[in-house]
PDB file of C-alpha atoms and ligand atoms in Angstrom:
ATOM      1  CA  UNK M  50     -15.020  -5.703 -20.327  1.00 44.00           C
ATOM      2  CA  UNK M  51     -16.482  -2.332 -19.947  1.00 47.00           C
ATOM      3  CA  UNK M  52     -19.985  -3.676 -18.224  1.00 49.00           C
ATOM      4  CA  UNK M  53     -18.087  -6.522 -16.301  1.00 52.00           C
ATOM      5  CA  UNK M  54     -18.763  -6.148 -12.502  1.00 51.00           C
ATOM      6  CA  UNK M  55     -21.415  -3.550 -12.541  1.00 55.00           C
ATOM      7  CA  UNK M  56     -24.592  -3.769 -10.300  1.00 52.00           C
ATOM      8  CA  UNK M  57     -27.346  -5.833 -11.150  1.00 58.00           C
ATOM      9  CA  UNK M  58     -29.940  -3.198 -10.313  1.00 51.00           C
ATOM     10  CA  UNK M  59     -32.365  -6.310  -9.072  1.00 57.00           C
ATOM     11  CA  UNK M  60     -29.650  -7.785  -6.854  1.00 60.00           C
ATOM     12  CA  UNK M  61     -29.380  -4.869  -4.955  1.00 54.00           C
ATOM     13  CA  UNK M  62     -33.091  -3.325  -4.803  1.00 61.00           C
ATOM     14  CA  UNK M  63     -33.297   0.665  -3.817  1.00 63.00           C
ATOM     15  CA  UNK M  64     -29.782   1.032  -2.907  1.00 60.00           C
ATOM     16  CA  UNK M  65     -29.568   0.310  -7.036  1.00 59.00           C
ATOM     17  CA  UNK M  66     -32.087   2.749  -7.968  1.00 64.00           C
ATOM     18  CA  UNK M  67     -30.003   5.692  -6.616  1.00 61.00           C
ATOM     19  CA  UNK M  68     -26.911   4.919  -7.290  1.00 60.00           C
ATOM     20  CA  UNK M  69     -25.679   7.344 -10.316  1.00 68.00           C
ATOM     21  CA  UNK M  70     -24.289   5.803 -13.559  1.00 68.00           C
ATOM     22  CA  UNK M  71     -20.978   7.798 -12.232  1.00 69.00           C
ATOM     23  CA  UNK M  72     -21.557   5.772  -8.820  1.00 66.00           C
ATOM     24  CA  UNK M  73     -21.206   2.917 -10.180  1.00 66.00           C
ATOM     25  CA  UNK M  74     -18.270   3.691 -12.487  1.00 73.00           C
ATOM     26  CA  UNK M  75     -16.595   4.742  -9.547  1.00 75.00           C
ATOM     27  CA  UNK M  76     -17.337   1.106  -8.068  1.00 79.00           C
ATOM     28  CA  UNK M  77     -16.062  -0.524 -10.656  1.00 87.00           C
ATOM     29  CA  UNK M  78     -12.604   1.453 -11.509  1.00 91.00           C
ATOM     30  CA  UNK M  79     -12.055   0.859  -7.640  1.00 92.00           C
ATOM     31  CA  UNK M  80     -12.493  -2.730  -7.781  1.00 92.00           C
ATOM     32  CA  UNK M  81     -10.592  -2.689 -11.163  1.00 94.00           C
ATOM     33  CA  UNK M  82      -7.805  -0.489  -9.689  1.00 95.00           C
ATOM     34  CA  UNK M  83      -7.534  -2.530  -6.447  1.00 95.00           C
ATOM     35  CA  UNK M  84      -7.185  -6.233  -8.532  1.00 94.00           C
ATOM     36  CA  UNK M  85      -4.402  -4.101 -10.864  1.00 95.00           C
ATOM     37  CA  UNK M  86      -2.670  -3.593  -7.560  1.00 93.00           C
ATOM     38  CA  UNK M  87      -2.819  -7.121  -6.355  1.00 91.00           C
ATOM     39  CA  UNK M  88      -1.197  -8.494  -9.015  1.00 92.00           C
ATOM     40  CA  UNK M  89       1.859  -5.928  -9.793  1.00 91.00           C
ATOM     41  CA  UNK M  90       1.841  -4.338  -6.134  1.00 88.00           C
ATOM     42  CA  UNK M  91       1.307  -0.754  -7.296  1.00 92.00           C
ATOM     43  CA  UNK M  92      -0.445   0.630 -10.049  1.00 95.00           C
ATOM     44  CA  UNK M  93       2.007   0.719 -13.238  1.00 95.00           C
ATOM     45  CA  UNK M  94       0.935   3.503 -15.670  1.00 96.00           C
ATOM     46  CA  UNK M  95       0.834   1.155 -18.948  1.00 95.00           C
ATOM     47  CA  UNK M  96      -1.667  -1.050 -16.925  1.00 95.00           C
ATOM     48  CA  UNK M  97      -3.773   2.569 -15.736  1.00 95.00           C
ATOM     49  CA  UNK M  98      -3.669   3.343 -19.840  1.00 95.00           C
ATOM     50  CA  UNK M  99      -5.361  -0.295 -20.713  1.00 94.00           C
ATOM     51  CA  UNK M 100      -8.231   0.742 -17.866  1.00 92.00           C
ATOM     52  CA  UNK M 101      -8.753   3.987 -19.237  1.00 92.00           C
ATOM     53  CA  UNK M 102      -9.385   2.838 -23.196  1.00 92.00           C
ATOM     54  CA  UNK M 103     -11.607  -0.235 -21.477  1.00 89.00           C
ATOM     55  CA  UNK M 104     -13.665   1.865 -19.471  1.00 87.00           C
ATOM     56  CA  UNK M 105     -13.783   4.777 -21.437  1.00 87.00           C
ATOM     57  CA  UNK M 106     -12.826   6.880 -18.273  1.00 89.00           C
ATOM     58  CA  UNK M 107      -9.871   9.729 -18.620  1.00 93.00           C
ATOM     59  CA  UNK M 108      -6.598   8.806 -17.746  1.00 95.00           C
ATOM     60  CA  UNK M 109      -6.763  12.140 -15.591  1.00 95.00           C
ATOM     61  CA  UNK M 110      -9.880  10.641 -14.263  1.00 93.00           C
ATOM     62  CA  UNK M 111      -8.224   7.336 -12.914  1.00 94.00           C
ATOM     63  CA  UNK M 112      -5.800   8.927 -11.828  1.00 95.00           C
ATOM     64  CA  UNK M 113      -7.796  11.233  -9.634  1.00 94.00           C
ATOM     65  CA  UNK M 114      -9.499   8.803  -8.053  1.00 92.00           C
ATOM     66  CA  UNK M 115      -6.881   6.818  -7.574  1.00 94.00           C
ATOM     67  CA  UNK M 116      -4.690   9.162  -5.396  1.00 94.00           C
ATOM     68  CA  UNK M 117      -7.883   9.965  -3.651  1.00 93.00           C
ATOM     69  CA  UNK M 118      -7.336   6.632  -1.883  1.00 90.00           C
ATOM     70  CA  UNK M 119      -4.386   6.157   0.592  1.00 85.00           C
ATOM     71  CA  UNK M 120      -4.310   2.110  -0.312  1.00 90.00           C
ATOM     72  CA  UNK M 121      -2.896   2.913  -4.210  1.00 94.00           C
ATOM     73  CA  UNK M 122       0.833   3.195  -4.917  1.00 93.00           C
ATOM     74  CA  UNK M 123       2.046   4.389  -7.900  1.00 94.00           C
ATOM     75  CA  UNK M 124       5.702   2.783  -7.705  1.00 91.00           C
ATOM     76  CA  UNK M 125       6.952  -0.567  -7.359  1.00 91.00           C
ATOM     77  CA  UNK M 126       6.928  -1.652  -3.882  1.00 92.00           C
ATOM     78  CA  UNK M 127       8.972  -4.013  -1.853  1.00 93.00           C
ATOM     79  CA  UNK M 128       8.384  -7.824  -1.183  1.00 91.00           C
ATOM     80  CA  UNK M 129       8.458  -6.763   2.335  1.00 94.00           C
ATOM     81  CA  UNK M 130       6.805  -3.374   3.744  1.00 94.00           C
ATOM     82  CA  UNK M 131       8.547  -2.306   6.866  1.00 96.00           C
ATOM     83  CA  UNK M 132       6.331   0.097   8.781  1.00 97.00           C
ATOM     84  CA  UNK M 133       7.777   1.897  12.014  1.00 97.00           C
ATOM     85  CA  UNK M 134       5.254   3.257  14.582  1.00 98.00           C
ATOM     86  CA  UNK M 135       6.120   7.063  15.152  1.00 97.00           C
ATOM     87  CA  UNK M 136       2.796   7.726  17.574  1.00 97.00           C
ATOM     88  CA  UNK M 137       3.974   9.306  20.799  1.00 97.00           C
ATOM     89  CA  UNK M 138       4.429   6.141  23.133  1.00 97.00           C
ATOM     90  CA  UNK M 139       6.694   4.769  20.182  1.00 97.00           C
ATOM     91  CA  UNK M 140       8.774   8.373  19.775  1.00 97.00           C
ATOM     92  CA  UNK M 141       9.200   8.379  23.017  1.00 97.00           C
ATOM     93  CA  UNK M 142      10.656   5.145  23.648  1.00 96.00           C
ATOM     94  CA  UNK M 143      13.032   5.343  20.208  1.00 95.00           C
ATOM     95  CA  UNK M 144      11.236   5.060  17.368  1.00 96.00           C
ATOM     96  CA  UNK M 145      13.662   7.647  15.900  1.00 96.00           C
ATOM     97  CA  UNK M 146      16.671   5.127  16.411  1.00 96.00           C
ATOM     98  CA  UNK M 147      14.827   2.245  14.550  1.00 96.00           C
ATOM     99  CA  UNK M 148      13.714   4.486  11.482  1.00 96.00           C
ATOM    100  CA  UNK M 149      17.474   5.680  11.361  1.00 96.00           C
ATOM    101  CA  UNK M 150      19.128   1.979  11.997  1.00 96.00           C
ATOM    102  CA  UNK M 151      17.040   0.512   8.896  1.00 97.00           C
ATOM    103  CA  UNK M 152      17.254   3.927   7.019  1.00 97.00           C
ATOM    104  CA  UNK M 153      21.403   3.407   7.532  1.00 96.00           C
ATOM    105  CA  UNK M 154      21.326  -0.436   6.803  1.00 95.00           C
ATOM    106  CA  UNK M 155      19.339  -0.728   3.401  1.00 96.00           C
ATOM    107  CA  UNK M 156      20.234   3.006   2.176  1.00 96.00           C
ATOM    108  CA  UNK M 157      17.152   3.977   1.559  1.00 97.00           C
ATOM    109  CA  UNK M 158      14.699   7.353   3.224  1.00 96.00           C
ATOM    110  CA  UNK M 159      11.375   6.932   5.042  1.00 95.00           C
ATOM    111  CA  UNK M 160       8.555   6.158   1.894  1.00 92.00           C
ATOM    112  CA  UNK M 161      11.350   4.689  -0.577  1.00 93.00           C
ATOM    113  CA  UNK M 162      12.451   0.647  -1.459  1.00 95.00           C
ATOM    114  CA  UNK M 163      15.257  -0.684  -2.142  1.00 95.00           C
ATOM    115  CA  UNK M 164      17.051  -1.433  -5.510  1.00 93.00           C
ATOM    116  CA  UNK M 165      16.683  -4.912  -5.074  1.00 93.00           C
ATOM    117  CA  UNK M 166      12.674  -3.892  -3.974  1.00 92.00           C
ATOM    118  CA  UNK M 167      13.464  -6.973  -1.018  1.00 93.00           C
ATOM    119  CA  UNK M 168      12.409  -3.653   1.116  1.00 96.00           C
ATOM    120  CA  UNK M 169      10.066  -0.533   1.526  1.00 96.00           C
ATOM    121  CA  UNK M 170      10.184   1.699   4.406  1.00 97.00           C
ATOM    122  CA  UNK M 171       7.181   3.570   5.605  1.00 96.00           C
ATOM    123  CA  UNK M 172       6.010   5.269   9.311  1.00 96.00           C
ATOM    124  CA  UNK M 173       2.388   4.775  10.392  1.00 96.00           C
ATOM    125  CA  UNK M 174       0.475   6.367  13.472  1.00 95.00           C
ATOM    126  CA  UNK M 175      -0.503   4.280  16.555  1.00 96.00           C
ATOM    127  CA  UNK M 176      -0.828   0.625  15.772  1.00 95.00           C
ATOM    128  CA  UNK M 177      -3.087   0.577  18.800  1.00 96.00           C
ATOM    129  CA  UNK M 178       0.052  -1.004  20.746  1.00 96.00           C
ATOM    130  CA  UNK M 179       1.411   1.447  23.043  1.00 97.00           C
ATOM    131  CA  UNK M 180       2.377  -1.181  25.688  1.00 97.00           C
ATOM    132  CA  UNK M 181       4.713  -2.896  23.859  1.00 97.00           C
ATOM    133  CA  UNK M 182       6.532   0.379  22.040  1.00 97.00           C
ATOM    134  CA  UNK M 183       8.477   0.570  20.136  1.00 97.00           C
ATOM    135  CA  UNK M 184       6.367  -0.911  18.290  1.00 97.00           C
ATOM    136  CA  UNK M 185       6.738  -1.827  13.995  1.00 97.00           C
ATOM    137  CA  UNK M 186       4.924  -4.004  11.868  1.00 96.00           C
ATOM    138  CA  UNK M 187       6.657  -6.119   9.613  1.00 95.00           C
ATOM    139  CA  UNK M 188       4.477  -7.063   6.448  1.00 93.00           C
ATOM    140  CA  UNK M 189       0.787  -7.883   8.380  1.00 90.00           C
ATOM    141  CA  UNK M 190       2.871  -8.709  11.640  1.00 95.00           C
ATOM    142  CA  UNK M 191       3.180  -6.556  14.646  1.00 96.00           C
ATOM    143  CA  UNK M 192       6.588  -6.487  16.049  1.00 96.00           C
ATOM    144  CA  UNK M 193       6.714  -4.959  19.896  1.00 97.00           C
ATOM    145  CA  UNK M 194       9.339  -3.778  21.812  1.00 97.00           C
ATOM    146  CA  UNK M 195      12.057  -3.511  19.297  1.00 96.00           C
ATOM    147  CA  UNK M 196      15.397  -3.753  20.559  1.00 92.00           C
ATOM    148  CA  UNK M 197      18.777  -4.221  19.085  1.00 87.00           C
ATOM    149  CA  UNK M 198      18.333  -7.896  18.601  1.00 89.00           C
ATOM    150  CA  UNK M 199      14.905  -7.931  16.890  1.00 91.00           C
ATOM    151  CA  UNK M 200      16.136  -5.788  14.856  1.00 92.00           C
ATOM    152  CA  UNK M 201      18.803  -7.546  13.874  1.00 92.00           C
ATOM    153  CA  UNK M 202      16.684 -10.552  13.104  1.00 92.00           C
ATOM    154  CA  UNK M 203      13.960  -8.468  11.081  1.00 91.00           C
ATOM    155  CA  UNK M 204      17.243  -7.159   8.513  1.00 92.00           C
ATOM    156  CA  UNK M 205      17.949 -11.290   8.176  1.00 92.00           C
ATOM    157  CA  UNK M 206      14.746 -11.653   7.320  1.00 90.00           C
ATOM    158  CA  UNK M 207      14.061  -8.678   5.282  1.00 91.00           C
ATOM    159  CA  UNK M 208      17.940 -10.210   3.685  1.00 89.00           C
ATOM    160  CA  UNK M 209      16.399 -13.183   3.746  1.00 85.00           C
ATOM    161  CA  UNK M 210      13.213 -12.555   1.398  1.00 55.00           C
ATOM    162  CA  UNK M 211      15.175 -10.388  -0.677  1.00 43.00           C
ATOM    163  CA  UNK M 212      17.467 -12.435  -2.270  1.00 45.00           C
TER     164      UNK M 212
HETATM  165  S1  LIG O 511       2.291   4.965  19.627  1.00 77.55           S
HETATM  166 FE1  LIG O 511       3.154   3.222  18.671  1.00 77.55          FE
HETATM  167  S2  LIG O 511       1.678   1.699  19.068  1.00 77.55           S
HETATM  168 FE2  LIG O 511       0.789   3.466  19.948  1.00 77.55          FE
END
């Protein structure tokens, strides 16, 4: 396990010859880190343990890296990620009232899931959507001009998947 997916120095030519044994390492506890992640949706500590006797790295050393990069969690995460825009054309136009309305409805803060993990609430900067704010993105899709009744029908949904 503890050579699996490093760089065939041939494969890559140069680029190989100057990489640094730490480089690589780095590479590889990435990739590791990010398939850990795929499977159990954040990065449970037993799981971080098993990588750090198989690659011979610190614990302290995954860990570092790890929280280095904005893409690891370190708690469980919902089945759905609810993500409200809070860039300026989205404040402007009531992003506050959405955050609160889902805050209110699943009992939860901004960066925390649910009990029943159907849900976890998170803010984000410009979606690059301005025009159709408030804008919030739902999972990978982009939900515009949030009014009362989408959000009704993103809480059935978000109901929906959770049960
Ligand atoms: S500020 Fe929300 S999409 Fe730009």
């Amino acid at each position: 396990m503890k050579n699996e997916g490093r760089l065939d120095l041939e494969s890559v030519g140069h680029v190989g010859e100057v990489l640094t044994e730490d480089q690589k390492n780095n590479g590889l506890l990435i990739h590791a880190l990010q398939s850990i992640q795929v499977i159990h949706n954040y990065l449970p500590e037993e799981e971080l343990k098993s990588l750090s006797k198989n690659l011979s790295i610190p614990l302290s050393g995954i860990y570092s890296t790890a929280t280095f990069y904005k893409q690891f969690y370190f708690t469980p995460r919902g089945r759905n990620i609810a993500r409200v825009c809070t860039g300026t054309a989205c404040h402007v136009r009531g992003a506050g009232e959405i955050l609160d309305a889902i805050k209110e409805e699943f009992n939860i803060k901004e960066g925390e899931t649910t009990e029943d993990a159907s849900l976890t609430l998170e803010t984000v900067g410009c979606v690059g959507c301005c025009g159709l704010a408030p804008v919030m993105t739902m999972n990978e899709e982009i939900v515009g001009e949030v009014e009362t009744e989408k959000l009704e029908s993103i809480v059935e949904r978000i109901r929906g998947n959770g049960e």
